Coordinates of C-alpha atoms in Angstrom, one line a residue:
M1 CA 0.0 0.0 0.0
L2 CA 1.3 3.5 -0.8
L3 CA -0.8 6.5 0.2
G4 CA 0.3 10.1 0.3
K5 CA 3.3 11.9 -1.0
F6 CA 5.4 9.1 -2.3
S7 CA 7.8 11.2 -4.4
H8 CA 8.2 13.7 -1.6
L9 CA 9.2 10.9 0.8
L10 CA 11.7 9.5 -1.6
G11 CA 13.3 12.9 -1.8
L12 CA 13.5 13.0 2.0
C13 CA 15.2 9.5 2.0
A14 CA 17.8 10.8 -0.5
L15 CA 18.7 13.7 1.9
V16 CA 19.0 11.7 5.0
R17 CA 22.0 9.4 5.5
G18 CA 21.4 6.3 7.6
T19 CA 18.6 8.0 9.6
I20 CA 15.8 6.1 11.3
L21 CA 12.7 7.9 12.6
Q22 CA 11.1 6.5 15.6
N23 CA 7.7 8.0 16.4
G24 CA 8.8 11.1 14.6
Q25 CA 12.1 11.4 16.5
V26 CA 15.5 10.6 15.1
R27 CA 16.7 7.3 16.5
E28 CA 20.4 7.4 17.6
T29 CA 22.5 5.1 15.5
N30 CA 26.2 4.4 15.5
Y31 CA 26.9 2.6 12.3
P32 CA 30.6 1.8 11.8
D33 CA 32.4 3.6 9.0
T34 CA 33.8 0.6 7.2
K35 CA 35.2 2.3 4.1
V36 CA 39.0 1.6 3.6
D37 CA 41.8 2.4 1.2
I38 CA 42.3 -0.8 -0.6
S39 CA 45.9 0.1 -1.4
S40 CA 46.7 -0.3 2.3
Y41 CA 45.7 -4.0 2.3
D42 CA 47.1 -7.2 0.8
F43 CA 44.0 -9.1 -0.3
K44 CA 43.1 -12.1 -2.4
T45 CA 40.4 -10.8 -4.7
Y46 CA 37.4 -12.6 -6.3
D47 CA 35.3 -11.2 -9.1
A48 CA 31.6 -10.7 -8.7
D49 CA 30.8 -13.8 -10.7
A50 CA 33.0 -16.2 -8.6
T51 CA 31.3 -19.5 -8.2
E52 CA 31.7 -19.3 -4.4
L53 CA 29.3 -16.4 -4.2
S54 CA 25.5 -17.1 -3.8
Y55 CA 23.2 -14.3 -4.7
K56 CA 19.9 -14.3 -2.9
G57 CA 16.8 -12.7 -4.4
R58 CA 17.1 -10.9 -7.7
W59 CA 20.3 -9.5 -9.1
D60 CA 20.8 -8.6 -12.7
S61 CA 23.7 -9.6 -15.0
K62 CA 25.6 -6.5 -13.9
K63 CA 25.4 -7.9 -10.3
V64 CA 23.1 -5.1 -9.2
S65 CA 20.5 -5.9 -6.6
W66 CA 16.7 -5.3 -6.9
W67 CA 13.5 -5.5 -4.9
S68 CA 13.5 -6.0 -1.1
A69 CA 16.2 -7.6 1.1
P70 CA 18.3 -9.1 -1.7
G71 CA 21.4 -10.8 -0.3
L72 CA 24.9 -12.3 -0.8
V73 CA 26.1 -15.3 1.1
F74 CA 29.4 -17.1 1.1
G75 CA 31.8 -19.0 3.3
F76 CA 35.4 -17.9 4.0
T77 CA 38.5 -18.9 5.8
G78 CA 40.6 -16.5 7.9
A79 CA 39.3 -13.4 9.6
T80 CA 39.0 -10.8 6.8
V81 CA 36.2 -10.0 4.4
A82 CA 36.0 -6.8 2.3
I83 CA 33.7 -5.9 -0.6
T84 CA 34.2 -3.4 -3.3
F85 CA 30.9 -1.9 -4.5
G86 CA 30.4 -0.9 -8.1
E87 CA 29.6 2.5 -9.4
L88 CA 25.9 1.4 -9.9
T89 CA 25.5 1.2 -6.2
S90 CA 23.1 3.7 -4.7
D91 CA 25.5 5.9 -2.7
T92 CA 25.2 5.5 1.1
T93 CA 22.8 2.5 0.9
L94 CA 22.4 0.9 4.3
I95 CA 23.3 -2.8 4.4
G96 CA 23.1 -5.3 7.1
Y97 CA 25.7 -8.0 7.4
R98 CA 26.8 -10.7 9.9
I99 CA 28.7 -13.9 10.5
G100 CA 26.7 -17.1 11.0
G101 CA 23.9 -16.4 13.4
M102 CA 25.4 -13.4 15.1
D103 CA 23.4 -10.1 15.4
W104 CA 23.2 -7.8 12.4
I105 CA 25.7 -5.1 11.9
F106 CA 24.8 -2.1 9.7
T107 CA 26.9 0.3 7.6
N108 CA 26.4 2.7 4.8
V109 CA 28.2 1.7 1.6
T110 CA 29.6 3.9 -1.1
A111 CA 29.5 3.6 -4.9
G112 CA 33.0 2.6 -6.0
G113 CA 34.2 2.2 -2.4
T114 CA 35.8 -0.8 -0.7
H115 CA 34.4 -1.7 2.8
L116 CA 36.1 -3.8 5.3
L117 CA 33.2 -5.8 6.8
V118 CA 35.0 -8.6 8.7
S119 CA 38.1 -8.3 10.8
S120 CA 39.6 -10.1 13.8
E121 CA 37.4 -7.9 16.0
T122 CA 34.1 -8.9 14.3
P123 CA 31.8 -10.9 16.7
G124 CA 31.9 -14.6 15.9
V125 CA 34.9 -14.6 13.6
N126 CA 36.9 -16.8 15.9
E127 CA 34.2 -19.3 16.6
T128 CA 34.1 -22.5 14.6
Y129 CA 30.6 -23.8 15.5
P130 CA 27.7 -24.3 15.0
V131 CA 27.9 -22.6 11.6
S132 CA 30.7 -24.2 9.5
P133 CA 32.3 -23.1 7.3
L134 CA 32.3 -19.6 8.7
T135 CA 29.5 -17.9 6.7
F136 CA 29.1 -14.2 5.7
E137 CA 25.7 -12.9 4.9
L138 CA 24.8 -9.4 3.5
R139 CA 21.4 -8.0 2.9
V140 CA 20.3 -4.7 1.4
T141 CA 17.9 -3.0 3.8
N142 CA 16.6 -0.1 1.5
W143 CA 13.8 -1.2 -0.9
A144 CA 14.4 1.9 -3.1
Y145 CA 18.1 1.5 -3.4
G146 CA 20.5 -1.2 -4.5
V147 CA 24.2 -2.2 -4.5
Q148 CA 26.4 -3.5 -7.2
I149 CA 29.0 -6.1 -6.2
D150 CA 32.3 -5.5 -8.0
K151 CA 34.9 -7.5 -6.0
V152 CA 35.0 -9.6 -2.8
H153 CA 38.3 -9.8 -0.9
V154 CA 39.7 -12.0 1.8
A155 CA 43.2 -12.2 3.3
V156 CA 45.9 -13.1 0.8
S157 CA 46.5 -16.6 2.2
E158 CA 42.7 -17.4 2.6
S159 CA 39.9 -18.3 0.4
L160 CA 36.1 -18.1 -0.2
V161 CA 34.0 -21.3 0.3
K162 CA 30.8 -22.2 -1.5
V163 CA 27.9 -22.6 0.9
A164 CA 25.2 -25.0 -0.2
P165 CA 21.7 -23.5 -0.3
Y166 CA 19.0 -24.7 2.2
N167 CA 16.6 -27.4 1.1
R168 CA 13.4 -25.3 1.3
T169 CA 12.6 -21.9 -0.3
I170 CA 9.8 -19.4 0.1
E171 CA 9.1 -16.3 -2.1
F172 CA 6.9 -13.3 -1.4
I173 CA 5.3 -11.3 -4.1
G174 CA 3.9 -8.0 -2.9
D175 CA 4.0 -4.2 -2.5
S176 CA 5.1 -1.9 0.3
L177 CA 3.5 -4.1 3.0
S178 CA 5.8 -7.0 2.1
S179 CA 8.8 -4.8 1.3
G180 CA 8.9 -3.3 4.8
M181 CA 8.1 0.3 4.0
Y182 CA 8.2 2.4 7.2
T183 CA 9.5 -0.3 9.4
S184 CA 12.8 0.5 11.1
Y185 CA 15.1 -1.4 8.8
E186 CA 12.7 -1.7 5.9
G187 CA 13.5 -5.0 4.2
L188 CA 15.1 -6.4 7.3
S189 CA 12.1 -5.5 9.4
S190 CA 9.3 -6.6 7.1
F191 CA 6.9 -9.4 7.9
A192 CA 8.1 -11.2 4.7
Y193 CA 11.7 -11.2 5.9
G194 CA 10.5 -12.2 9.4
V195 CA 8.8 -15.3 8.0
G196 CA 11.7 -16.3 5.7
A197 CA 14.4 -15.8 8.2
G198 CA 12.3 -16.9 11.2
L199 CA 11.6 -20.3 9.8
G200 CA 15.3 -21.0 9.8
E201 CA 17.3 -23.0 7.2
T202 CA 15.1 -21.5 4.4
E203 CA 16.0 -19.5 1.4
Y204 CA 13.7 -16.5 1.0
Y205 CA 13.1 -14.0 -1.8
V206 CA 11.0 -10.9 -1.4
T207 CA 9.9 -9.7 -4.8
A208 CA 8.0 -6.7 -3.5
Y209 CA 8.0 -2.9 -4.2
P210 CA 6.0 -0.1 -2.7
G211 CA 3.0 1.4 -4.6
I212 CA 2.8 -1.4 -7.1
C213 CA -0.5 -2.9 -8.2
V214 CA -1.1 -6.5 -9.3
S215 CA -3.0 -5.0 -12.2
D216 CA -0.6 -4.1 -15.1
Q217 CA -1.0 -0.3 -15.0
D218 CA 0.5 2.8 -13.5
C219 CA 0.0 2.9 -9.7
W220 CA 1.6 5.6 -7.6
G221 CA 4.3 6.1 -10.2
N222 CA 5.0 2.4 -10.9
P223 CA 4.6 2.0 -14.6
R224 CA 3.8 -1.7 -14.5
G225 CA 2.0 -4.1 -12.2
Q226 CA 3.2 -7.4 -10.6
S227 CA 1.3 -9.5 -13.2
H228 CA 3.9 -8.2 -15.6
Q229 CA 6.9 -7.1 -13.5
W230 CA 7.3 -10.3 -11.5
F231 CA 8.7 -11.9 -14.7
Y232 CA 11.5 -9.4 -14.8
T233 CA 14.7 -9.0 -12.9
T234 CA 14.3 -5.3 -12.0
D235 CA 11.7 -3.7 -9.9
T236 CA 9.7 -0.6 -11.1
S237 CA 12.0 2.0 -9.5
W238 CA 13.7 4.9 -11.2
R239 CA 16.9 2.8 -10.9
G240 CA 15.5 0.3 -13.3
T241 CA 14.9 2.9 -15.9
Q242 CA 18.2 4.6 -15.3
I243 CA 20.2 1.4 -15.7
W244 CA 18.1 -0.7 -18.2
G245 CA 16.0 1.9 -20.0
D246 CA 12.9 0.4 -21.6
E247 CA 14.5 -3.0 -22.1
P248 CA 14.6 -4.7 -18.6
E249 CA 16.2 -8.1 -18.3
P250 CA 13.6 -10.9 -18.0
W251 CA 14.2 -13.0 -14.9
D252 CA 15.9 -16.3 -15.7
F253 CA 13.8 -18.6 -13.5
E254 CA 15.9 -21.7 -14.6
K255 CA 19.1 -20.2 -13.3
Q256 CA 18.0 -19.0 -9.9
E257 CA 19.7 -20.9 -7.1
T258 CA 16.6 -22.7 -5.7
T259 CA 13.0 -23.0 -6.8
P260 CA 10.4 -21.8 -4.3
D261 CA 8.3 -24.5 -2.5
I262 CA 5.8 -21.8 -1.2
V263 CA 4.9 -18.5 -2.8
I264 CA 3.0 -16.0 -0.7
I265 CA 1.1 -13.2 -2.5
N266 CA -0.1 -10.0 -0.7
L267 CA -1.3 -7.6 -3.4
G268 CA -4.4 -5.4 -3.8
T269 CA -4.1 -2.5 -1.4
N270 CA -3.0 -0.2 -4.2
D271 CA -5.4 -1.6 -6.7
N272 CA -8.2 -1.0 -4.1
N273 CA -7.3 2.7 -3.8
S274 CA -9.6 4.8 -5.9
A275 CA -6.8 7.1 -7.0
N276 CA -5.5 4.3 -9.2
N277 CA -8.8 3.6 -11.0
V278 CA -8.5 -0.2 -11.1
S279 CA -11.8 -2.0 -11.7
T280 CA -12.6 -5.1 -9.7
A281 CA -12.7 -7.1 -13.0
T282 CA -9.2 -5.9 -13.9
Y283 CA -7.9 -6.7 -10.4
V284 CA -9.3 -10.3 -10.5
D285 CA -8.0 -10.9 -14.0
A286 CA -4.5 -9.7 -13.1
Y287 CA -4.4 -11.7 -9.9
K288 CA -5.3 -14.8 -11.8
K289 CA -2.6 -14.2 -14.4
L290 CA 0.0 -13.8 -11.6
I291 CA -1.0 -17.1 -10.0
Q292 CA -1.0 -18.7 -13.5
G293 CA 2.5 -17.3 -14.0
V294 CA 3.7 -18.7 -10.7
H295 CA 2.2 -22.1 -11.5
G296 CA 4.0 -22.0 -14.9
K297 CA 7.4 -21.2 -13.4
Y298 CA 7.1 -23.2 -10.2
P299 CA 4.8 -26.1 -11.1
K300 CA 5.3 -27.8 -7.7
A301 CA 4.9 -24.7 -5.5
Q302 CA 2.1 -24.1 -3.1
V303 CA 0.6 -20.6 -3.3
I304 CA -0.8 -18.7 -0.3
V305 CA -3.2 -15.8 -1.0
M306 CA -3.2 -13.3 1.9
Q307 CA -6.3 -11.5 3.0
L308 CA -5.8 -7.8 2.7
W309 CA -5.7 -5.4 5.6
M310 CA -6.6 -1.8 4.7
G311 CA -5.9 -0.2 8.0
F312 CA -8.4 0.6 10.7
Y313 CA -11.1 3.1 11.3
A314 CA -12.9 4.5 14.4
Y315 CA -16.1 2.6 15.1
G316 CA -18.1 4.2 17.8
N317 CA -16.2 3.5 21.0
S318 CA -13.8 1.1 19.4
Y319 CA -12.0 0.3 16.1
Q320 CA -12.6 -1.9 13.1
Q321 CA -10.3 -3.4 10.5
N322 CA -10.8 -2.3 6.9
L323 CA -10.8 -5.1 4.3
G324 CA -10.5 -5.1 0.5
Y325 CA -11.5 -7.5 -2.2
E326 CA -12.4 -10.0 0.6
Q327 CA -14.8 -12.1 -1.5
E328 CA -12.9 -11.7 -4.7
L329 CA -9.8 -13.2 -3.1
K330 CA -11.7 -16.1 -1.7
D331 CA -13.3 -16.7 -5.2
I332 CA -9.8 -16.6 -6.8
V333 CA -8.6 -19.3 -4.4
A334 CA -11.7 -21.4 -5.1
F335 CA -11.2 -21.0 -8.8
F336 CA -7.7 -22.4 -8.8
N337 CA -8.8 -25.4 -6.6
S338 CA -11.8 -26.1 -8.8
D339 CA -12.3 -29.0 -11.3
E340 CA -12.8 -26.3 -13.9
Y341 CA -9.2 -25.1 -13.6
L342 CA -7.5 -28.3 -12.4
S343 CA -8.9 -30.4 -15.2
A344 CA -7.0 -28.3 -17.8
P345 CA -4.6 -26.0 -15.9
T346 CA -3.4 -22.9 -17.7
T347 CA -0.2 -20.9 -17.2
W348 CA 0.7 -17.4 -18.1
D349 CA 4.0 -15.7 -19.2
A350 CA 4.1 -11.9 -19.4
T351 CA 7.4 -11.8 -21.3
T352 CA 5.8 -13.5 -24.2
N353 CA 2.2 -12.5 -23.5
T354 CA 1.1 -16.1 -23.9
T355 CA -1.3 -18.5 -22.1
T356 CA -0.5 -22.2 -22.2
T357 CA -2.8 -25.1 -21.3
L358 CA -0.9 -27.9 -19.6
D359 CA -1.1 -31.5 -20.9
A360 CA -2.1 -33.1 -17.6
P361 CA -4.7 -32.3 -14.9
G362 CA -3.4 -30.8 -11.7
E363 CA -4.0 -30.9 -7.9
A364 CA -5.2 -28.1 -5.7
F365 CA -2.3 -25.8 -4.8
V366 CA -3.8 -22.4 -3.6
H367 CA -4.5 -21.5 0.0
Y368 CA -6.1 -18.6 1.8
F369 CA -4.6 -16.9 4.8
S370 CA -6.9 -14.8 6.9
T371 CA -5.3 -11.7 8.5
K372 CA -8.3 -10.9 10.6
G373 CA -7.5 -10.2 14.2
I374 CA -3.8 -10.4 13.9
M375 CA -3.1 -6.7 14.1
Q376 CA -5.0 -4.0 16.0
H377 CA -5.3 -0.3 15.2
N378 CA -2.2 0.7 17.1
D379 CA -0.1 -1.8 15.1
I380 CA -0.5 0.6 12.1
G381 CA 1.8 3.6 12.0
P382 CA 0.7 7.1 10.9
Q383 CA 1.8 6.3 7.3
W384 CA -0.7 3.5 7.0
H385 CA 1.8 0.7 7.3
P386 CA 2.6 -1.9 10.0
T387 CA 4.9 -0.8 12.8
D388 CA 7.8 -3.1 13.7
V389 CA 5.5 -4.8 16.2
G390 CA 2.7 -5.2 13.6
A391 CA 5.2 -6.8 11.2
I392 CA 6.4 -9.2 13.9
K393 CA 2.8 -10.2 14.7
V394 CA 2.0 -10.9 11.0
A395 CA 5.2 -12.9 10.6
S396 CA 4.5 -14.9 13.7
H397 CA 1.0 -15.9 12.6
L398 CA 2.0 -16.6 9.1
T399 CA 4.9 -18.8 10.2
Q400 CA 2.5 -20.8 12.3
F401 CA 0.1 -21.1 9.4
I402 CA 2.9 -22.5 7.2
K403 CA 3.9 -25.0 10.0
L404 CA 0.4 -26.2 10.4
T405 CA -0.5 -26.3 6.7
F406 CA 2.7 -27.7 5.2
G407 CA 4.5 -29.3 8.2
W408 CA 7.5 -27.0 8.0
D409 CA 9.3 -27.1 11.3
M410 CA 10.7 -23.9 12.7
V411 CA 14.4 -24.5 13.1
A412 CA 15.7 -21.0 13.9
T413 CA 16.3 -21.4 17.6
G414 CA 18.4 -18.4 18.6
P415 CA 19.9 -16.3 15.9
E416 CA 18.7 -12.7 15.7
I417 CA 15.9 -12.1 13.3
F418 CA 14.6 -8.5 14.0
H419 CA 17.2 -6.0 15.0
D420 CA 16.7 -3.3 17.7
T421 CA 13.6 -4.9 19.2
L422 CA 15.3 -5.6 22.6
Y423 CA 13.4 -3.3 24.9
W424 CA 12.0 -4.2 28.3
N425 CA 11.0 -2.9 31.7
D426 CA 13.2 -3.8 34.7
E427 CA 11.6 -1.4 37.1
Q428 CA 9.2 -3.3 39.3
N429 CA 8.5 -0.6 41.9
Y430 CA 5.8 1.6 40.2

């Protein structure tokens, strides 16, 4: 969902370096300055296409990141990791990084700069268990910005190590609600990230961007909708046009590291806004095309359709949750699980604008997740998006739904998921 002065807010983001607003006040941060003069170090250097590097989420052929919370993971020996970021990096982008299951560390990175991210003083660098080989993880926090990986460096006598991907994968397709807009660390505070990381030993991709509709039309400045854009590497940001013009790279589904087992869709809050002039019929058609697209690219994936929440409104002496397209979404789920569809399933590909009827009948694969009662009115911030607490509540309920529906165990039993949520009361005498 994206309401209000989107372009104005983006302008504010560009002017503020590493600033987080908490209830309208600047939150104190102390991000380390990690930029170094590479000439002062003796590194062994790997190119961005080194086989030891695993790119998470969507990265283009120039090794530029897109959408929400894209990542880079690799193992390494020794106690040194540095990364040189390419000129296509959005300057001062905030990244989170860590070793193994240690807490996130944050730093602003610079276009063309080399940043020393791991040294002998980095927490966890001297520990050999339980994560082995020693694993480095980087995630881009800002949904509007991206980084370009140019080189990865380790100590001259050390090496990178390929880390095998996890055996289960989840993908989110959404808008600002999934991308983490207005949560503290955006992509790393979203409910989508909370589910993916919170499950543990799960690959997660968050293909979400604020303001986007599922309907393929302009919504809040996004020129295309997810029924089209999901098939492409880049999101609908100004960066996509700046780097790729009007010829974006189609996403190569066959080359992505893992294939999602579960795809969760949360789309419609922007379609439902009268400012975007989307008819109900257009919304339903686009949503069906997106699910057909997912089924075509991931034939074995289960799809979860999330009930929309449209904020809350005062209702006498209490509050009520606004809903959107409630019956339409239930009807969409019923359609894909019906004999009408499953007897001759069809798939959709936006890059070729073609619908294909599959040769064999299918089995039911679409599920409905109700969000009713999960959040209350004070879990939505002044900009109509979940607070950090609201995002955690949604993530917790959705994780339990996945466990109960698909039998996925939760195996993250200690590593930090959400950062800066350690607050408590230790004063008992009041």
